[in-house]
CSV table of C-alpha atoms in Angstrom, one decimal:
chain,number,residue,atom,x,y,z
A,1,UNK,CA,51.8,-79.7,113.9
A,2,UNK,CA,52.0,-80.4,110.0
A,3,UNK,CA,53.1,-77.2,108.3
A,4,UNK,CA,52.1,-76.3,105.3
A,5,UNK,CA,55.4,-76.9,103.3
A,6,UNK,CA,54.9,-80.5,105.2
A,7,UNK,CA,51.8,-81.0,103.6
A,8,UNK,CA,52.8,-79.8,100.0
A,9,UNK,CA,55.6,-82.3,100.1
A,10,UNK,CA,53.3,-85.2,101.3
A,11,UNK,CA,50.8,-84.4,98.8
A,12,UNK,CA,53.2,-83.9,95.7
A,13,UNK,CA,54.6,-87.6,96.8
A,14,UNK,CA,51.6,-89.4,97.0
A,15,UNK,CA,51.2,-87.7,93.6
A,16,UNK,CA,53.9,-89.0,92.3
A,17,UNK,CA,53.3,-92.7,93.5
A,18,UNK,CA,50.0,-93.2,92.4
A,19,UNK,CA,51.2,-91.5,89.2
A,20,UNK,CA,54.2,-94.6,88.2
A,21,UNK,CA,51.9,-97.2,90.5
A,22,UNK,CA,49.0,-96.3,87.6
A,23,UNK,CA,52.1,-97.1,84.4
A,24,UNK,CA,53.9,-99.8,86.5
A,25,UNK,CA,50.6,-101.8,86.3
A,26,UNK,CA,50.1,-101.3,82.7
A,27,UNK,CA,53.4,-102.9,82.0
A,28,UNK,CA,52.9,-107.0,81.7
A,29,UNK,CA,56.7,-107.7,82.6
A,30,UNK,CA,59.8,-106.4,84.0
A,31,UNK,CA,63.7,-106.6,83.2
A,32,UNK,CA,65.2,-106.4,86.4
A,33,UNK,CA,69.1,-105.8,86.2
A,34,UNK,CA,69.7,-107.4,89.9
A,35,UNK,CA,68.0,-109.6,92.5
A,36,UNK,CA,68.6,-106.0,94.8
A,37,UNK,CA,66.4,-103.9,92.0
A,38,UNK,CA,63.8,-106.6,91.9
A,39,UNK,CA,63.4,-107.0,96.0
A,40,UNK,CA,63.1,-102.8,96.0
A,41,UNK,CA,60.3,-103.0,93.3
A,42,UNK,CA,58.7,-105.5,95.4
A,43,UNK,CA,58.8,-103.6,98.5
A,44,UNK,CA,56.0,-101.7,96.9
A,45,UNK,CA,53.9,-104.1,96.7
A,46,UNK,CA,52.7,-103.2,93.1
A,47,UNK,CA,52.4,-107.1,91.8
A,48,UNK,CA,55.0,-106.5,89.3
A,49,UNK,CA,55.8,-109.6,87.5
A,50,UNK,CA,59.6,-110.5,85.8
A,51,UNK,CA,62.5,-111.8,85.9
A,52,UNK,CA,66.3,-110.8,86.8
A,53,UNK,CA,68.3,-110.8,84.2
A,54,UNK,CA,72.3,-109.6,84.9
A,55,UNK,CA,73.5,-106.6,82.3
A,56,UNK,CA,76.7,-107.1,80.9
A,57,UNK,CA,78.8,-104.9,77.9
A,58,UNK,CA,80.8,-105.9,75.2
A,59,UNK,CA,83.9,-105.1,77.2
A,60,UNK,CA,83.3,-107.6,80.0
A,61,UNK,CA,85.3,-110.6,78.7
A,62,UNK,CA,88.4,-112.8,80.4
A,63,UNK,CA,91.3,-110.5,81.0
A,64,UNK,CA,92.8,-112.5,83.5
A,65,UNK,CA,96.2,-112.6,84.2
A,66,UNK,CA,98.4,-113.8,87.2
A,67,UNK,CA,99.3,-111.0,90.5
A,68,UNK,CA,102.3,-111.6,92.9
A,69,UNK,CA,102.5,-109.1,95.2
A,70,UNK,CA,103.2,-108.6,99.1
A,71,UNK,CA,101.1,-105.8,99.6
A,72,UNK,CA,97.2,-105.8,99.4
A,73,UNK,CA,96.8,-103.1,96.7
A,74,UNK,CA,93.0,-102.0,96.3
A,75,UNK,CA,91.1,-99.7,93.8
A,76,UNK,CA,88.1,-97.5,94.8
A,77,UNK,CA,86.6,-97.0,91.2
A,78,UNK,CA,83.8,-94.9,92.5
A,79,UNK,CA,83.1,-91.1,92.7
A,80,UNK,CA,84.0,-88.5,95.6
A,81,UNK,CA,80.4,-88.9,97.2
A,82,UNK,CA,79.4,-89.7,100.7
A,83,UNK,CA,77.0,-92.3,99.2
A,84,UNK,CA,79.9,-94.4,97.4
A,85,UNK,CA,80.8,-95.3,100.7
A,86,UNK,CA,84.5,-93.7,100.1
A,87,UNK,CA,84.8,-91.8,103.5
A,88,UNK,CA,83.7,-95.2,105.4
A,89,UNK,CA,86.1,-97.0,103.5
A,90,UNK,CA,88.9,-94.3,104.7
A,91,UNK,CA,87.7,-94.0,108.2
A,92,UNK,CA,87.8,-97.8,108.3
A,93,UNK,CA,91.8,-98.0,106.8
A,94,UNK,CA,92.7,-95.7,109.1
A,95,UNK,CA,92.2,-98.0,112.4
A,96,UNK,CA,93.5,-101.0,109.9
A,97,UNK,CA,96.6,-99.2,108.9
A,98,UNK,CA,97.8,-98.2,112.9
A,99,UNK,CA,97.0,-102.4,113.4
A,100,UNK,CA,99.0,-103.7,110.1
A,101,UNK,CA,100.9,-100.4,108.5
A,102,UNK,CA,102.5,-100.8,105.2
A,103,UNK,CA,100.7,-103.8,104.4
A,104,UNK,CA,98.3,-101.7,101.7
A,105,UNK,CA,97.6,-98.9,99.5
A,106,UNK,CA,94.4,-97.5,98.0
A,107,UNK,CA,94.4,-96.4,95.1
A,108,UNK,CA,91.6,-93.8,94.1
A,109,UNK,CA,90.8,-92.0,90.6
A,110,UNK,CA,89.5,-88.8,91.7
A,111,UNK,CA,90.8,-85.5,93.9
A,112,UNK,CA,90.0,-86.2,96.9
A,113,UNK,CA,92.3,-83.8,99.1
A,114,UNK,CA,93.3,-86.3,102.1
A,115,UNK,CA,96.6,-87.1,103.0
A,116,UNK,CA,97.1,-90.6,104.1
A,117,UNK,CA,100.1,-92.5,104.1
A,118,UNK,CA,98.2,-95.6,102.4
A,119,UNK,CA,96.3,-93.2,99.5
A,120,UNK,CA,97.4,-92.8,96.0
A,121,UNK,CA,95.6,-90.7,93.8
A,122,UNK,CA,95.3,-90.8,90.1
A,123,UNK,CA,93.5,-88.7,88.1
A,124,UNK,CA,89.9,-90.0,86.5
A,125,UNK,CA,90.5,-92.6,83.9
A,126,UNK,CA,88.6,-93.4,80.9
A,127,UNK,CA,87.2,-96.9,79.9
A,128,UNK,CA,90.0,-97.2,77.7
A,129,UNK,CA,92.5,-97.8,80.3
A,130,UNK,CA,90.8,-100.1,82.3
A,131,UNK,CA,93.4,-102.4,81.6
A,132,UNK,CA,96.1,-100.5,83.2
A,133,UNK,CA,93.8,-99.5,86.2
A,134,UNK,CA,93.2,-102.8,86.6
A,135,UNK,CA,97.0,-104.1,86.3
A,136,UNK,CA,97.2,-101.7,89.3
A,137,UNK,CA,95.8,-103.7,92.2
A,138,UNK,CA,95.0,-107.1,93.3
A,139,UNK,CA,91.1,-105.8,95.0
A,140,UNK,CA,88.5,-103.8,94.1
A,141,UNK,CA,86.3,-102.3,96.9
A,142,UNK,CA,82.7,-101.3,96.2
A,143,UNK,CA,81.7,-99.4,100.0
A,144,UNK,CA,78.5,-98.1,99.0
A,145,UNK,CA,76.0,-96.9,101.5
A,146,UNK,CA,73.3,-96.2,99.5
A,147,UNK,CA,71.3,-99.1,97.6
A,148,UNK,CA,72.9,-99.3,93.9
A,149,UNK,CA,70.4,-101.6,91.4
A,150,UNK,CA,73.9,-102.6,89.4
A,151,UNK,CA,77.4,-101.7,88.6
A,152,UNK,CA,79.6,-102.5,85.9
A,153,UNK,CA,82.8,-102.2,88.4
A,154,UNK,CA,82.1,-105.5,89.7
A,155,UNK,CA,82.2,-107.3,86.5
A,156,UNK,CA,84.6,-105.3,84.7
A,157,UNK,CA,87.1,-106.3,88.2
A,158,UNK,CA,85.8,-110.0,88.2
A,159,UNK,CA,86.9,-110.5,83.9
A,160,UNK,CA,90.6,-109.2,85.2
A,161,UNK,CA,90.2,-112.0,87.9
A,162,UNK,CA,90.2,-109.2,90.3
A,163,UNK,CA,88.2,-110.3,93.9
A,164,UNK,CA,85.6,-107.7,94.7
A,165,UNK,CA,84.5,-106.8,98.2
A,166,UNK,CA,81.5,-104.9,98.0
A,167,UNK,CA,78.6,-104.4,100.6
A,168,UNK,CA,75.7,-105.8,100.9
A,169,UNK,CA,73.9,-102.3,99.0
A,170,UNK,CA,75.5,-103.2,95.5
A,171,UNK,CA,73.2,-104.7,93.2
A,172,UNK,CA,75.7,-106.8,91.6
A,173,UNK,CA,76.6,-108.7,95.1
């Protein structure tokens, strides 16, 4: 059976989608920020019409320079949250570290309490020291599990002529 609180929610949803369906239609054309926003938008099969057009910032310019290393060095830029993707990205070193170990590090910018023997944790940095976050690895990873609609991680890594491996839920893929 449907309980009450069931049906509250149900009918405070269908509320709410009739209520942006009704202001989506009245706007003639969309700026979507990724092919991934523009594919959710159509999944709900409103008839929007637009175009993708990629963000940027005034930061995003060539910063590359060359990387010699022997050691795969990667950043997680991302928050402490199970939708970043961060703890699939640990459980997944783990099993990669007892097949190749000390052949990488992570490095993350948060607190996240674990003790690995690949993990090194810095403390949050600010936009101006990308540079030296940056000079810090030779990958960014971009794990997320939820569906992102862009990022500025990815470009900011690609104008350090950083590779990104990101999965397939990151807008800017």
């Amino acid at each position: 059976t449907v309980c009450e609180k069931d049906v509250t929610s149900i009918s405070n949803y269908k509320f709410l989608s009739d209520y942006y369906s009704y202001f989506f239609q009245r706007i003639d054309y969309f700026h979507f920020n990724s092919k991934q926003t523009k594919r959710i938008f159509d999944s709900l099969n409103l008839d929007l019409h637009g175009n993708v057009i990629p963000v940027t910032n005034s930061s995003i310019s060539d910063h590359r320079k060359p990387i010699s290393c022997n050691k795969l060095k990667m950043n997680y830029l991302g928050g402490n949250s199970v939708s970043k993707g961060i703890y699939y990205l640990i459980e997944t070193l783990d099993k990669l570290w007892l097949k190749y170990p000390n052949s990488f590090e992570l490095n993350i910018y948060f607190s996240s309490g674990l003790k690995k023997p690949y993990l090194i944790e810095h403390s949050a940095y600010s936009h101006n020291q990308l540079d030296e976050v940056m000079s810090n690895c030779n990958m960014v990873v971009i794990p997320s599990l939820w569906y992102e609609t862009f990022g500025f991680v990815a470009l900011e890594s690609l104008s350090y002529g950083i590779p990104v491996l990101m999965s397939n839920r990151v807008g800017a893929k």
